[in-house]
CSV table of C-alpha atoms in Angstrom, one decimal:
chain,number,residue,atom,x,y,z
A,1,UNK,CA,-63.8,-18.9,-80.4
A,2,UNK,CA,-61.0,-18.9,-83.0
A,3,UNK,CA,-62.9,-20.4,-86.0
A,4,UNK,CA,-66.1,-19.4,-87.7
A,5,UNK,CA,-67.2,-16.9,-85.0
A,6,UNK,CA,-63.9,-15.0,-85.2
A,7,UNK,CA,-63.9,-15.1,-89.0
A,8,UNK,CA,-67.5,-13.7,-89.2
A,9,UNK,CA,-66.6,-10.9,-86.7
A,10,UNK,CA,-63.6,-10.1,-88.9
A,11,UNK,CA,-65.7,-10.1,-92.0
A,12,UNK,CA,-68.4,-7.8,-90.6
A,13,UNK,CA,-66.0,-5.0,-89.5
A,14,UNK,CA,-63.2,-5.3,-92.1
A,15,UNK,CA,-65.0,-3.6,-95.0
A,16,UNK,CA,-66.3,-0.5,-93.1
A,17,UNK,CA,-63.0,0.0,-91.4
A,18,UNK,CA,-61.1,-0.3,-94.7
A,19,UNK,CA,-63.5,2.2,-96.2
A,20,UNK,CA,-62.7,4.7,-93.4
A,21,UNK,CA,-59.0,4.2,-94.2
A,22,UNK,CA,-59.5,4.9,-97.9
A,23,UNK,CA,-61.6,8.0,-97.3
A,24,UNK,CA,-59.8,9.4,-94.3
A,25,UNK,CA,-56.5,9.0,-92.6
A,26,UNK,CA,-55.2,5.4,-92.8
A,27,UNK,CA,-52.6,6.3,-90.1
A,28,UNK,CA,-55.3,7.2,-87.6
A,29,UNK,CA,-57.3,4.1,-88.5
A,30,UNK,CA,-54.2,1.9,-88.1
A,31,UNK,CA,-53.4,3.5,-84.8
A,32,UNK,CA,-56.9,2.9,-83.5
A,33,UNK,CA,-56.9,-0.7,-84.6
A,34,UNK,CA,-53.5,-1.4,-82.9
A,35,UNK,CA,-54.7,0.3,-79.7
A,36,UNK,CA,-58.0,-1.6,-79.7
A,37,UNK,CA,-56.6,-5.1,-80.3
A,38,UNK,CA,-53.8,-4.5,-77.8
A,39,UNK,CA,-56.3,-3.5,-75.1
A,40,UNK,CA,-58.5,-6.5,-75.9
A,41,UNK,CA,-55.5,-8.8,-75.9
A,42,UNK,CA,-54.5,-7.5,-72.4
A,43,UNK,CA,-58.1,-7.9,-71.2
A,44,UNK,CA,-58.0,-11.5,-72.3
A,45,UNK,CA,-55.3,-12.1,-69.7
A,46,UNK,CA,-57.8,-10.9,-67.1
A,47,UNK,CA,-60.7,-13.0,-68.3
A,48,UNK,CA,-62.4,-15.2,-65.6
A,49,UNK,CA,-64.8,-17.1,-67.9
A,50,UNK,CA,-65.1,-18.5,-71.4
A,51,UNK,CA,-67.6,-15.8,-72.3
A,52,UNK,CA,-65.1,-13.1,-71.2
A,53,UNK,CA,-62.2,-14.7,-73.1
A,54,UNK,CA,-64.4,-15.1,-76.2
A,55,UNK,CA,-65.4,-11.4,-76.0
A,56,UNK,CA,-61.7,-10.4,-75.9
A,57,UNK,CA,-61.0,-12.6,-78.9
A,58,UNK,CA,-63.8,-10.9,-80.8
A,59,UNK,CA,-62.2,-7.5,-79.9
A,60,UNK,CA,-58.9,-8.7,-81.2
A,61,UNK,CA,-60.6,-9.8,-84.4
A,62,UNK,CA,-62.2,-6.3,-84.8
A,63,UNK,CA,-58.8,-4.6,-84.4
A,64,UNK,CA,-57.1,-7.1,-86.9
A,65,UNK,CA,-60.0,-6.5,-89.4
A,66,UNK,CA,-58.8,-3.0,-90.2
A,67,UNK,CA,-55.1,-3.2,-89.5
A,68,UNK,CA,-53.8,-4.7,-92.8
A,69,UNK,CA,-56.1,-2.7,-95.1
A,70,UNK,CA,-55.2,0.5,-93.3
A,71,UNK,CA,-51.5,-0.3,-93.5
A,72,UNK,CA,-51.8,-1.0,-97.2
A,73,UNK,CA,-53.6,2.3,-97.8
A,74,UNK,CA,-50.8,4.1,-95.9
A,75,UNK,CA,-48.2,2.3,-98.1
A,76,UNK,CA,-50.1,3.3,-101.2
A,77,UNK,CA,-50.0,7.0,-100.1
A,78,UNK,CA,-46.3,7.1,-99.0
A,79,UNK,CA,-44.6,4.8,-101.6
A,80,UNK,CA,-44.3,5.4,-105.3
A,81,UNK,CA,-46.0,2.8,-107.5
A,82,UNK,CA,-42.7,1.4,-109.0
A,83,UNK,CA,-41.5,0.5,-105.4
A,84,UNK,CA,-44.8,-0.5,-103.9
A,85,UNK,CA,-44.3,-4.3,-104.4
A,86,UNK,CA,-41.1,-4.1,-102.3
A,87,UNK,CA,-42.9,-2.1,-99.6
A,88,UNK,CA,-45.8,-4.6,-99.5
A,89,UNK,CA,-43.2,-7.4,-99.3
A,90,UNK,CA,-41.4,-5.8,-96.4
A,91,UNK,CA,-44.7,-5.2,-94.6
A,92,UNK,CA,-45.8,-8.8,-95.2
A,93,UNK,CA,-42.5,-10.0,-93.6
A,94,UNK,CA,-44.2,-9.1,-90.3
A,95,UNK,CA,-46.6,-12.1,-90.6
A,96,UNK,CA,-43.9,-14.9,-90.4
A,97,UNK,CA,-41.6,-12.8,-88.2
A,98,UNK,CA,-44.4,-12.0,-85.8
A,99,UNK,CA,-45.6,-15.6,-85.8
A,100,UNK,CA,-42.1,-16.9,-84.9
A,101,UNK,CA,-41.6,-14.3,-82.2
A,102,UNK,CA,-45.1,-14.6,-80.9
A,103,UNK,CA,-45.0,-18.4,-80.4
A,104,UNK,CA,-41.4,-18.5,-79.1
A,105,UNK,CA,-41.6,-15.5,-76.7
A,106,UNK,CA,-45.2,-16.2,-75.8
A,107,UNK,CA,-44.3,-19.8,-75.0
A,108,UNK,CA,-41.4,-18.8,-72.8
A,109,UNK,CA,-43.4,-16.2,-70.9
A,110,UNK,CA,-46.4,-18.6,-70.5
A,111,UNK,CA,-44.1,-21.4,-69.2
A,112,UNK,CA,-42.4,-19.1,-66.7
A,113,UNK,CA,-45.3,-16.9,-65.6
A,114,UNK,CA,-48.5,-18.3,-67.0
A,115,UNK,CA,-50.7,-17.5,-70.1
A,116,UNK,CA,-52.4,-14.6,-68.5
A,117,UNK,CA,-49.0,-12.8,-68.1
A,118,UNK,CA,-48.2,-13.6,-71.8
A,119,UNK,CA,-51.5,-12.0,-72.9
A,120,UNK,CA,-50.9,-8.9,-70.7
A,121,UNK,CA,-47.4,-8.6,-72.0
A,122,UNK,CA,-48.6,-8.8,-75.6
A,123,UNK,CA,-51.1,-6.1,-74.9
A,124,UNK,CA,-48.5,-3.8,-73.5
A,125,UNK,CA,-46.2,-4.5,-76.5
A,126,UNK,CA,-48.9,-3.5,-78.8
A,127,UNK,CA,-49.6,-0.3,-76.9
A,128,UNK,CA,-45.9,0.6,-77.2
A,129,UNK,CA,-46.0,-0.1,-81.0
A,130,UNK,CA,-49.0,2.2,-81.2
A,131,UNK,CA,-47.1,5.0,-79.5
A,132,UNK,CA,-44.3,4.6,-82.1
A,133,UNK,CA,-46.9,4.6,-84.9
A,134,UNK,CA,-48.2,7.9,-83.6
A,135,UNK,CA,-44.9,9.5,-84.5
A,136,UNK,CA,-45.0,8.7,-88.2
A,137,UNK,CA,-46.2,12.2,-89.0
A,138,UNK,CA,-49.2,13.4,-91.0
A,139,UNK,CA,-50.6,11.1,-93.7
A,140,UNK,CA,-49.9,12.3,-97.3
A,141,UNK,CA,-53.0,13.1,-99.3
A,142,UNK,CA,-54.2,10.8,-102.1
A,143,UNK,CA,-52.0,11.1,-105.2
A,144,UNK,CA,-55.2,10.7,-107.2
A,145,UNK,CA,-58.5,11.5,-105.6
A,146,UNK,CA,-60.8,8.6,-105.9
A,147,UNK,CA,-64.6,9.0,-106.3
A,148,UNK,CA,-66.5,9.3,-103.1
A,149,UNK,CA,-69.2,6.6,-103.1
A,150,UNK,CA,-70.7,4.4,-100.4
A,151,UNK,CA,-68.5,1.4,-99.5
A,152,UNK,CA,-71.1,-1.1,-100.5
A,153,UNK,CA,-71.2,0.3,-104.0
A,154,UNK,CA,-67.4,0.3,-104.1
A,155,UNK,CA,-67.5,-3.4,-103.3
A,156,UNK,CA,-70.1,-4.1,-106.0
A,157,UNK,CA,-68.1,-2.3,-108.6
A,158,UNK,CA,-64.9,-4.2,-107.7
A,159,UNK,CA,-66.9,-7.5,-107.9
A,160,UNK,CA,-68.1,-6.5,-111.3
A,161,UNK,CA,-64.5,-6.5,-112.5
A,162,UNK,CA,-63.5,-9.9,-113.9
A,163,UNK,CA,-59.9,-9.4,-113.0
A,164,UNK,CA,-60.8,-8.7,-109.4
A,165,UNK,CA,-63.2,-11.7,-109.2
A,166,UNK,CA,-60.4,-14.0,-110.3
A,167,UNK,CA,-58.1,-12.5,-107.7
A,168,UNK,CA,-60.7,-13.2,-105.1
A,169,UNK,CA,-61.0,-16.8,-106.3
A,170,UNK,CA,-57.2,-17.1,-106.1
A,171,UNK,CA,-57.4,-15.9,-102.5
A,172,UNK,CA,-60.1,-18.5,-101.7
A,173,UNK,CA,-57.8,-21.1,-103.1
A,174,UNK,CA,-54.9,-19.9,-100.9
A,175,UNK,CA,-57.2,-20.2,-97.9
A,176,UNK,CA,-58.1,-23.8,-98.7
A,177,UNK,CA,-54.4,-24.7,-99.2
A,178,UNK,CA,-52.8,-22.8,-96.3
A,179,UNK,CA,-55.3,-23.5,-93.5
A,180,UNK,CA,-55.0,-27.3,-93.5
A,181,UNK,CA,-51.3,-27.1,-94.2
A,182,UNK,CA,-50.6,-25.1,-91.1
A,183,UNK,CA,-53.1,-27.0,-89.0
A,184,UNK,CA,-51.9,-30.5,-89.9
A,185,UNK,CA,-48.3,-30.4,-91.2
A,186,UNK,CA,-46.7,-30.9,-87.8
A,187,UNK,CA,-49.2,-33.7,-87.0
A,188,UNK,CA,-48.3,-35.3,-90.3
A,189,UNK,CA,-44.6,-35.4,-89.5
A,190,UNK,CA,-45.3,-36.8,-86.0
A,191,UNK,CA,-47.8,-39.5,-87.1
A,192,UNK,CA,-46.3,-40.7,-90.3
A,193,UNK,CA,-42.5,-40.2,-89.8
A,194,UNK,CA,-42.2,-40.5,-86.1
A,195,UNK,CA,-40.9,-37.0,-85.3
A,196,UNK,CA,-41.3,-35.8,-81.7
A,197,UNK,CA,-43.5,-32.7,-81.2
A,198,UNK,CA,-40.3,-30.7,-80.5
A,199,UNK,CA,-38.6,-31.9,-83.6
A,200,UNK,CA,-41.6,-31.2,-85.8
A,201,UNK,CA,-42.2,-27.8,-84.3
A,202,UNK,CA,-38.6,-26.7,-84.6
A,203,UNK,CA,-38.2,-27.9,-88.2
A,204,UNK,CA,-41.5,-26.7,-89.4
A,205,UNK,CA,-41.4,-23.4,-87.5
A,206,UNK,CA,-37.9,-22.4,-88.6
A,207,UNK,CA,-38.5,-23.3,-92.2
A,208,UNK,CA,-41.9,-21.6,-92.3
A,209,UNK,CA,-40.5,-18.5,-90.8
A,210,UNK,CA,-37.4,-18.5,-93.1
A,211,UNK,CA,-39.5,-19.1,-96.2
A,212,UNK,CA,-41.9,-16.4,-95.1
A,213,UNK,CA,-39.2,-13.8,-94.9
A,214,UNK,CA,-37.5,-14.8,-98.1
A,215,UNK,CA,-40.8,-15.3,-100.0
A,216,UNK,CA,-42.3,-11.9,-99.2
A,217,UNK,CA,-39.1,-10.1,-100.2
A,218,UNK,CA,-38.7,-12.0,-103.5
A,219,UNK,CA,-42.4,-11.7,-104.2
A,220,UNK,CA,-42.3,-7.9,-103.8
A,221,UNK,CA,-39.2,-7.5,-106.0
A,222,UNK,CA,-40.8,-9.7,-108.7
A,223,UNK,CA,-44.0,-7.7,-108.7
A,224,UNK,CA,-42.1,-4.4,-109.1
A,225,UNK,CA,-39.8,-5.8,-111.8
A,226,UNK,CA,-42.7,-7.1,-113.9
A,227,UNK,CA,-44.7,-3.9,-113.5
A,228,UNK,CA,-41.7,-1.6,-114.3
A,229,UNK,CA,-40.9,-3.7,-117.4
A,230,UNK,CA,-44.4,-3.3,-118.7
A,231,UNK,CA,-45.1,-7.0,-118.3
A,232,UNK,CA,-48.8,-7.2,-117.4
A,233,UNK,CA,-48.4,-10.9,-116.4
A,234,UNK,CA,-47.9,-9.7,-112.8
A,235,UNK,CA,-48.9,-13.0,-111.2
A,236,UNK,CA,-47.1,-15.4,-113.5
A,237,UNK,CA,-44.3,-16.2,-111.1
A,238,UNK,CA,-46.4,-16.9,-108.0
A,239,UNK,CA,-48.8,-19.0,-110.2
A,240,UNK,CA,-45.9,-21.1,-111.4
A,241,UNK,CA,-44.6,-21.5,-107.9
A,242,UNK,CA,-48.0,-22.7,-106.8
A,243,UNK,CA,-48.0,-25.4,-109.5
A,244,UNK,CA,-44.5,-26.5,-108.4
A,245,UNK,CA,-45.6,-26.4,-104.8
A,246,UNK,CA,-48.6,-28.6,-105.5
A,247,UNK,CA,-46.5,-31.2,-107.2
A,248,UNK,CA,-43.9,-31.2,-104.5
A,249,UNK,CA,-46.5,-31.4,-101.7
A,250,UNK,CA,-48.2,-34.4,-103.4
A,251,UNK,CA,-44.9,-36.2,-103.4
A,252,UNK,CA,-44.1,-35.1,-99.8
A,253,UNK,CA,-47.2,-36.9,-98.5
A,254,UNK,CA,-46.1,-40.3,-99.7
A,255,UNK,CA,-42.2,-40.4,-99.6
A,256,UNK,CA,-40.9,-42.8,-96.9
A,257,UNK,CA,-38.1,-40.5,-95.6
A,258,UNK,CA,-39.0,-37.8,-93.1
A,259,UNK,CA,-36.3,-35.2,-94.0
A,260,UNK,CA,-37.2,-35.6,-97.7
A,261,UNK,CA,-40.9,-35.0,-96.9
A,262,UNK,CA,-39.9,-31.8,-95.0
A,263,UNK,CA,-37.8,-30.6,-98.0
A,264,UNK,CA,-40.7,-31.2,-100.4
A,265,UNK,CA,-42.9,-29.1,-98.3
A,266,UNK,CA,-40.6,-26.1,-98.6
A,267,UNK,CA,-42.0,-24.9,-101.9
A,268,UNK,CA,-45.5,-24.7,-100.4
A,269,UNK,CA,-44.2,-22.6,-97.5
A,270,UNK,CA,-42.4,-20.3,-100.0
A,271,UNK,CA,-45.5,-20.0,-102.4
A,272,UNK,CA,-47.8,-18.8,-99.6
A,273,UNK,CA,-45.4,-15.9,-98.7
A,274,UNK,CA,-44.3,-15.2,-102.3
A,275,UNK,CA,-47.8,-14.5,-103.5
A,276,UNK,CA,-48.7,-11.9,-100.8
A,277,UNK,CA,-47.1,-8.7,-102.3
A,278,UNK,CA,-48.2,-9.7,-105.9
A,279,UNK,CA,-51.8,-10.5,-104.9
A,280,UNK,CA,-52.3,-7.3,-102.9
A,281,UNK,CA,-50.4,-5.2,-105.4
A,282,UNK,CA,-52.5,-6.6,-108.3
A,283,UNK,CA,-55.7,-5.9,-106.3
A,284,UNK,CA,-54.6,-2.3,-105.7
A,285,UNK,CA,-53.8,-1.9,-109.3
A,286,UNK,CA,-57.2,-3.1,-110.4
A,287,UNK,CA,-59.1,-1.1,-107.7
A,288,UNK,CA,-57.3,2.2,-108.4
A,289,UNK,CA,-56.4,5.1,-106.1
A,290,UNK,CA,-58.4,5.7,-103.0
A,291,UNK,CA,-59.7,2.1,-102.9
A,292,UNK,CA,-56.6,0.1,-101.9
A,293,UNK,CA,-57.8,-0.6,-98.3
A,294,UNK,CA,-61.1,-1.8,-99.6
A,295,UNK,CA,-59.4,-4.1,-102.1
A,296,UNK,CA,-57.1,-5.6,-99.5
A,297,UNK,CA,-60.0,-6.1,-97.1
A,298,UNK,CA,-62.0,-8.1,-99.7
A,299,UNK,CA,-58.9,-10.2,-100.6
A,300,UNK,CA,-58.4,-10.9,-96.9
A,301,UNK,CA,-62.0,-11.9,-96.4
A,302,UNK,CA,-61.8,-14.3,-99.4
A,303,UNK,CA,-58.7,-16.0,-98.1
A,304,UNK,CA,-59.7,-16.0,-94.4
A,305,UNK,CA,-63.4,-17.0,-94.3
A,306,UNK,CA,-64.2,-20.2,-96.2
A,307,UNK,CA,-60.8,-21.9,-96.2
A,308,UNK,CA,-59.9,-21.7,-92.5
A,309,UNK,CA,-63.5,-22.6,-91.6
A,310,UNK,CA,-64.0,-25.6,-93.9
A,311,UNK,CA,-60.7,-26.9,-95.0
A,312,UNK,CA,-59.4,-28.4,-91.7
A,313,UNK,CA,-62.8,-30.0,-91.2
A,314,UNK,CA,-62.6,-31.6,-94.7
A,315,UNK,CA,-59.1,-32.9,-94.1
A,316,UNK,CA,-60.1,-34.3,-90.7
A,317,UNK,CA,-63.2,-36.0,-92.3
A,318,UNK,CA,-61.1,-37.5,-95.1
A,319,UNK,CA,-58.5,-38.7,-92.6
A,320,UNK,CA,-61.2,-40.4,-90.4
A,321,UNK,CA,-62.8,-42.0,-93.5
A,322,UNK,CA,-59.5,-43.4,-94.6
A,323,UNK,CA,-58.9,-44.8,-91.1
A,324,UNK,CA,-62.3,-46.4,-91.0
A,325,UNK,CA,-61.5,-48.0,-94.3
A,326,UNK,CA,-58.4,-49.6,-92.8
A,327,UNK,CA,-56.0,-47.3,-94.6
A,328,UNK,CA,-52.9,-46.5,-92.5
A,329,UNK,CA,-51.9,-42.9,-92.1
A,330,UNK,CA,-55.1,-41.6,-93.5
A,331,UNK,CA,-54.0,-38.0,-92.9
A,332,UNK,CA,-52.0,-38.3,-96.1
A,333,UNK,CA,-55.1,-38.5,-98.1
A,334,UNK,CA,-56.8,-35.7,-96.3
A,335,UNK,CA,-53.9,-33.4,-96.9
A,336,UNK,CA,-54.2,-34.0,-100.6
A,337,UNK,CA,-56.5,-30.9,-100.4
A,338,UNK,CA,-53.4,-28.8,-100.1
A,339,UNK,CA,-51.9,-29.6,-103.6
A,340,UNK,CA,-55.4,-29.6,-105.1
A,341,UNK,CA,-56.1,-26.1,-103.8
A,342,UNK,CA,-52.6,-25.0,-104.8
A,343,UNK,CA,-53.3,-26.0,-108.4
A,344,UNK,CA,-56.7,-24.2,-108.3
A,345,UNK,CA,-54.9,-21.1,-106.9
A,346,UNK,CA,-52.4,-21.2,-109.8
A,347,UNK,CA,-55.2,-21.5,-112.4
A,348,UNK,CA,-57.1,-18.5,-110.9
A,349,UNK,CA,-54.0,-16.4,-110.9
A,350,UNK,CA,-53.2,-17.2,-114.5
A,351,UNK,CA,-56.8,-16.2,-115.5
A,352,UNK,CA,-56.6,-13.0,-113.4
A,353,UNK,CA,-53.3,-12.2,-115.3
A,354,UNK,CA,-55.2,-12.3,-118.6
A,355,UNK,CA,-58.0,-10.0,-117.4
A,356,UNK,CA,-55.7,-7.6,-115.7
A,357,UNK,CA,-53.7,-7.2,-119.0
A,358,UNK,CA,-56.9,-6.4,-120.9
A,359,UNK,CA,-58.9,-4.3,-118.4
A,360,UNK,CA,-58.7,-0.8,-117.0
A,361,UNK,CA,-59.5,0.5,-113.6
A,362,UNK,CA,-63.2,-0.1,-112.6
A,363,UNK,CA,-65.2,3.1,-112.6
A,364,UNK,CA,-67.1,4.0,-109.4
A,365,UNK,CA,-69.7,6.1,-111.2
C-alpha cells in the first residue's frame, strides 16, 4: 500500500501533471493537487476495508505526484534566477517541518481520538491550505517561452543530456541512501545501543527535523552564491558533504557509544536536506525555461522509485544473512548500504558538475 504500488502510481501521474504545470498555470495545477490529496486523505479516514484504504492512498499519491513539480514551476516564474536557490531551500523546509508536525500532531490526535479522526483532520487542514493558495493571485507568464512539444519528447531530450543523466543518477543514489536510513536508523539505536523507542524517536526526530531546516536553507544559499559568482561547480558542496556523511555513517555503525553514534549520523541527515535546492536548481538550469516542473518530476521519480522500493529489502536481507551466520547486530552490516550509496551520490554529483559546466540547455527541436 505504501511501497511499490504507491511509487508506481506516483510515477505514472507525475510526468503528465508536471507537463501541465509547465505549459499552463502551475498555481492551478498545485491547487488541484492539494485539493485532491486532501480529499483522498479525508476519505482514508472513512475507509471500511483494505481496498478502500489502498484506493485513498493511491489518490494521495496522485496528488503528491504533481505538487512539488508544480510548486517548482511556480517558483521559477515568480523568483529571479539569482535568488531561486534560496526560494527552493525555503520551500524544501516544508518536508522536514511537515514531517515533524505530521508525526507529532497526528500521533496526539490519533491517541486521543483515533486514526480516522487524524486522517479527517489532515484532510481538512489541506483544504484550508488550498483556500489560502487560491489567494496567491494570477500566475506570471514564462520569462522565456519554452518550445511546445509533447511531454514524452521533452523527457527524451532531457535524458539525452549527459548533465541531466548524471543528476538523475545522483537522485537514484540519494534514494538508496535515504530510504534505509530513515527506515532503520531508529531500530539500529534500539537494537545496538539499547535506546528505548521513545528515546530513539525523540533524538532522531528532533535532529532530523533540525538538520532538515538548516540544510535546506544553507543549501539554497550555497547554490545562489556559486551561481552568482559564475562558479559552475554548483554541486561541489553537497557532493563533498555526502563524502563526509558516508565516512561518518560508516563510523557510526560500529562505535560502542550510543550518543557518539547519533552524533556521527548528523552529517547524513544534513546532506539529504542540503542537496535538495542544489539538485533541483541544477536540474532547472539544465532543462531551461518552461521545463522546470518536468525536470523536477524526473528527479523525484529517480529518487523515489528504485531506492525506497529495493533498499530497505536489501538492508533487511543483509541483516538476516549476518544473523544466520552468527554475527551479532547484523543490522550494522545491512546499513552499510547508506555510506556506499552516499559515496556513489557524491561521485555522480561531481561528474554532473563537469557536464553542467560544459553544456548548454538542451534543445527541444
